[in-house]
XYZ file of C-alpha atoms in Angstrom:
349
model
C 0.000 0.000 0.000
C 1.276 3.477 -0.848
C 1.442 5.993 1.973
C -1.168 8.683 1.338
C -0.414 12.379 1.614
C -2.558 14.116 4.251
C -3.932 16.459 1.590
C -5.120 13.687 -0.733
C -8.808 12.859 -0.588
C -11.168 11.342 -3.095
C -13.546 14.291 -2.658
C -13.545 17.773 -1.086
C -13.403 17.755 2.711
C -16.972 17.524 4.057
C -18.120 20.947 5.234
C -20.416 19.301 7.804
C -17.457 17.792 9.683
C -16.432 19.427 12.998
C -13.782 22.123 13.045
C -11.812 20.616 15.898
C -11.521 17.572 18.152
C -10.377 16.799 21.690
C -9.119 13.216 21.937
C -9.569 12.211 25.561
C -8.623 9.340 27.829
C -9.253 9.074 31.559
C -8.161 6.476 34.069
C -10.508 5.899 36.978
C -10.864 4.152 40.319
C -13.572 1.930 38.828
C -16.779 1.901 36.794
C -19.527 2.926 39.217
C -21.113 6.344 39.731
C -19.127 6.948 42.920
C -15.800 6.201 41.189
C -13.416 9.011 40.384
C -10.973 10.131 37.725
C -7.324 9.678 38.717
C -5.648 10.870 35.508
C -6.719 12.600 32.316
C -5.114 13.407 28.979
C -6.299 15.503 26.038
C -4.854 15.757 22.532
C -6.324 18.723 20.661
C -6.655 18.145 16.909
C -7.620 20.516 14.116
C -10.383 19.856 11.565
C -8.129 17.497 9.569
C -7.055 15.513 12.618
C -3.598 17.077 12.982
C -2.251 17.458 16.518
C -2.199 20.994 17.898
C -1.069 20.241 21.454
C -1.527 17.817 24.308
C -2.032 17.928 28.066
C -1.910 15.459 30.951
C -2.616 15.582 34.650
C -2.957 13.329 37.643
C -6.038 13.858 39.821
C -6.375 13.113 43.522
C -9.589 11.049 43.807
C -9.863 11.545 47.579
C -10.399 7.801 47.971
C -8.660 4.496 47.263
C -7.222 4.341 43.716
C -9.007 1.140 42.739
C -7.309 -1.404 40.427
C -3.673 -0.302 40.749
C -2.617 -3.445 38.846
C -4.311 -1.947 35.772
C -3.422 1.762 35.841
C -0.356 1.659 38.111
C -1.338 4.752 40.122
C -0.983 4.186 43.858
C -2.268 6.302 46.733
C 1.263 7.593 47.315
C 1.539 8.785 43.709
C -1.858 10.498 43.816
C -1.563 12.026 47.277
C 0.019 15.283 46.066
C -1.987 15.525 42.840
C -4.521 18.334 42.343
C -8.195 17.784 43.042
C -10.541 17.780 40.053
C -11.924 21.293 40.762
C -8.343 22.545 40.550
C -7.883 21.194 37.016
C -11.434 21.727 35.752
C -10.680 25.157 34.256
C -7.692 23.890 32.282
C -9.596 20.831 31.135
C -12.485 23.037 30.034
C -10.118 25.133 27.929
C -8.964 21.950 26.207
C -12.490 20.706 25.520
C -14.220 23.952 24.580
C -15.662 24.219 21.042
C -14.484 20.718 20.129
C -16.004 17.292 19.666
C -14.886 14.942 22.434
C -13.316 11.827 20.885
C -12.718 8.703 22.961
C -12.585 4.933 22.655
C -15.901 3.859 24.230
C -16.787 7.535 24.540
C -19.894 6.880 26.659
C -17.643 5.801 29.531
C -15.147 8.672 29.345
C -17.925 11.233 28.964
C -19.920 9.816 31.897
C -16.883 9.994 34.196
C -16.020 13.536 33.073
C -19.630 14.715 33.410
C -19.831 13.364 36.948
C -16.624 15.087 38.004
C -17.916 18.371 36.616
C -21.233 17.834 38.406
C -19.454 17.248 41.712
C -17.534 20.492 41.145
C -20.797 22.336 40.312
C -19.440 23.240 36.877
C -20.859 22.462 33.439
C -18.504 20.743 31.000
C -18.137 22.716 27.728
C -18.874 19.670 25.562
C -21.841 19.406 23.216
C -20.967 16.347 21.132
C -18.871 13.211 21.392
C -17.571 10.692 18.877
C -16.809 7.093 19.769
C -13.959 5.579 17.763
C -15.529 2.131 18.195
C -18.636 3.364 16.395
C -16.492 5.038 13.721
C -14.521 1.821 13.129
C -17.811 0.006 12.575
C -19.011 2.695 10.159
C -15.757 2.268 8.215
C -16.002 -1.538 8.318
C -12.450 -1.844 9.543
C -11.401 -5.527 9.594
C -10.655 -5.645 13.328
C -10.653 -8.888 15.366
C -12.361 -6.944 18.183
C -12.922 -3.329 19.133
C -10.206 -2.868 21.713
C -7.881 0.112 21.406
C -4.935 -2.228 20.869
C -6.619 -3.728 17.793
C -7.419 -0.304 16.334
C -3.829 0.801 16.956
C -2.394 -2.312 15.309
C -4.603 -1.803 12.246
C -3.073 1.615 11.637
C 0.448 0.633 12.678
C 0.413 2.702 15.869
C 2.693 1.400 18.619
C 1.343 1.364 22.147
C 4.036 2.152 24.681
C 2.122 2.038 27.966
C -1.430 0.705 27.880
C -3.821 2.141 30.499
C -1.692 5.257 30.892
C -4.000 8.161 29.995
C -1.380 10.141 28.063
C -0.184 7.227 25.952
C -3.712 5.933 25.332
C -4.752 9.416 24.170
C -1.704 9.615 21.888
C -2.432 6.214 20.387
C -6.054 7.139 19.812
C -5.102 10.471 18.231
C -2.776 8.692 15.821
C -5.435 6.140 14.911
C -8.204 8.722 14.668
C -6.578 10.828 11.965
C -6.468 8.104 9.283
C -9.960 7.023 10.351
C -11.181 10.586 9.865
C -9.562 10.806 6.415
C -11.060 7.457 5.402
C -14.488 8.695 6.475
C -14.045 11.905 4.467
C -13.017 10.019 1.325
C -15.948 7.653 1.633
C -18.507 10.331 2.415
C -19.264 8.689 5.758
C -21.374 10.638 8.206
C -19.539 10.795 11.530
C -21.392 9.044 14.390
C -21.745 12.140 16.585
C -23.833 11.950 19.757
C -25.115 14.686 22.027
C -23.442 15.196 25.399
C -25.875 16.120 28.137
C -24.348 17.388 31.397
C -25.583 16.102 34.729
C -27.860 18.525 36.522
C -28.476 16.516 39.711
C -25.940 15.224 42.169
C -25.749 14.212 45.804
C -23.063 15.817 47.952
C -23.186 12.970 50.463
C -19.730 11.634 51.337
C -18.693 8.388 49.692
C -17.383 5.507 51.754
C -14.501 3.859 49.883
C -15.369 0.338 48.836
C -13.067 -2.312 50.210
C -13.738 -5.806 48.931
C -17.288 -7.081 48.591
C -20.241 -5.105 49.904
C -23.911 -6.005 49.522
C -25.895 -3.794 47.224
C -28.770 -3.294 49.674
C -27.197 -0.557 51.776
C -28.424 2.965 52.628
C -28.674 4.910 49.387
C -27.052 8.370 49.338
C -27.694 8.972 45.665
C -30.275 11.051 43.804
C -33.883 9.803 43.988
C -35.078 6.964 41.786
C -36.413 8.059 38.425
C -38.197 6.465 35.524
C -35.621 4.982 33.187
C -35.886 5.816 29.480
C -36.708 3.029 27.051
C -33.702 1.425 25.376
C -33.487 2.892 21.843
C -31.720 -0.141 20.351
C -33.182 -3.446 19.120
C -32.338 -6.605 21.030
C -29.480 -8.345 19.133
C -30.039 -11.617 20.970
C -28.108 -13.538 23.586
C -24.615 -12.765 24.780
C -21.980 -15.085 23.312
C -18.885 -16.069 25.271
C -15.651 -14.227 24.366
C -17.589 -11.662 22.329
C -18.382 -8.107 23.415
C -21.687 -6.978 24.790
C -23.783 -5.156 22.196
C -26.098 -2.213 22.638
C -29.704 -3.339 22.946
C -28.965 -6.544 24.868
C -31.472 -7.283 27.661
C -29.661 -7.672 30.994
C -31.194 -8.885 34.252
C -29.576 -8.789 37.697
C -30.056 -11.189 40.597
C -28.751 -11.165 44.160
C -26.294 -8.865 45.893
C -23.619 -6.997 43.942
C -20.451 -5.270 45.132
C -21.479 -2.115 43.257
C -24.790 -0.689 44.405
C -27.490 -2.215 42.198
C -28.907 1.133 41.076
C -25.466 2.330 40.061
C -24.730 -0.876 38.177
C -28.024 -0.629 36.308
C -27.334 3.022 35.441
C -23.925 2.076 34.085
C -25.516 -0.608 31.901
C -28.123 1.828 30.571
C -25.471 4.441 29.792
C -23.665 1.800 27.727
C -26.818 1.226 25.682
C -28.110 -1.951 27.320
C -31.717 -2.737 28.284
C -32.112 -3.467 31.996
C -34.869 -6.035 32.488
C -36.654 -6.637 35.774
C -37.271 -10.311 35.026
C -35.837 -13.166 32.986
C -37.562 -14.369 29.833
C -36.604 -16.144 26.627
C -35.609 -12.723 25.252
C -33.097 -12.023 28.036
C -29.560 -11.733 26.659
C -27.783 -12.521 29.937
C -28.221 -12.687 33.700
C -25.674 -11.063 36.017
C -25.326 -12.692 39.432
C -22.548 -13.429 41.907
C -24.349 -16.573 43.065
C -25.376 -18.638 40.006
C -26.279 -21.588 42.227
C -28.824 -19.624 44.270
C -32.385 -20.969 44.052
C -33.877 -17.654 42.947
C -36.588 -17.415 40.311
C -34.279 -15.498 37.987
C -31.425 -18.011 38.104
C -33.814 -20.946 37.731
C -35.506 -19.333 34.732
C -32.140 -18.445 33.195
C -30.998 -22.058 33.457
C -34.261 -23.399 32.054
C -34.083 -20.993 29.087
C -30.357 -21.502 28.535
C -29.717 -17.820 29.211
C -25.999 -17.025 29.664
C -25.014 -16.186 33.259
C -22.113 -13.848 34.112
C -20.565 -12.811 37.397
C -20.518 -9.116 38.206
C -16.749 -8.729 37.735
C -16.890 -10.184 34.220
C -19.894 -8.027 33.365
C -18.286 -4.767 34.534
C -15.172 -5.621 32.549
C -17.270 -6.100 29.402
C -19.056 -2.793 30.063
C -15.893 -0.934 29.100
C -16.093 -2.206 25.513
C -19.758 -2.442 24.504
C -20.207 -2.756 20.748
C -22.531 -0.256 19.050
C -25.934 -1.444 17.903
C -26.033 -2.908 14.419
C -26.958 -0.146 11.959
C -27.905 0.070 8.346
C -25.556 -1.605 5.872
C -23.255 0.993 4.373
C -22.208 1.056 0.709
C -18.837 -0.487 0.021
C -16.123 1.882 1.169
C -12.727 2.469 -0.318
C -9.989 0.497 1.471
C -8.773 2.219 4.640
C -5.561 4.219 4.323
C -2.219 2.731 5.128
C -0.784 3.564 8.562
C -0.187 7.252 9.029
C 1.873 8.421 11.972
C 1.431 11.670 13.817
C 4.581 13.341 14.988
C 4.612 13.960 18.735
C 3.283 17.400 19.509
C 5.665 20.084 20.652
C 2.777 22.229 21.813
C 2.019 23.116 25.374
C 2.023 20.169 27.709
C 1.107 20.478 31.330
C 2.738 18.217 33.842
C 0.923 16.871 36.809
């Protein structure tokens, strides 16, 4: 394959495309609503996907750092880091007037929106773009939709996975050729609206240590009617495949994450939370599959897949977009295009 010049496109650059992007990655203490951001990185890109500058910061979560074996950030490292309200202004400057781009953008946006809500500030983000959804629109021949697979497709070398700055760099390098492929093929970018949180409880959070039952005093905002899932049910969950938006998920028994929070996380990822198990249920989440509850018994009788909570929350970080309309055949994706490291302003932690 011949390396393509950045200025070469099969058609004029789409005027409807955004004028700038903020490629974002955050590392967090976990996946629930009470979890916190512990590091954040932003690569600002121009309309063509070229790097303008980048920024990185640690954030003191004011609680235990969660899975240190994944992100490598210990309490000692984070102790002297700024609190989120102290970095919110700088982060806002990086996000303002740009489309937020992230890999599994629903997760990164939800964590950012919650931090802004806690700080009583509104995030200056109106739209987001998920690179998983874009890869599907482009029909990229990926074995799965992990960041590592997207990086390998475009020849981008990961240096330190689960480090916010390196993950943001990798995504920025993979996003530019994806953006150019979309422009050449006349693909409409899968932009989604970002709605800030307007309600939040200021009640202190007790750090979770090990397993806790879900039925504990609730310090969160009042229960509300959940919106209907906008995606069709794609069927049952299949082992070693990602969850897909629209899947019907039921929960049974106690969970280490408060049940309401776990259900909210599933809904934010595009899943349908069911109150009972039927033949249409895609999977049942329970930490006690041998319990003689009506849900587990029905799941077994229907052959419904059963997952433990830890496996389910891991899969929540990489939910596949709902199957959309079949696109016309696209031109082959461009050959790997590197982005030179930015020499723009970079903030240290």
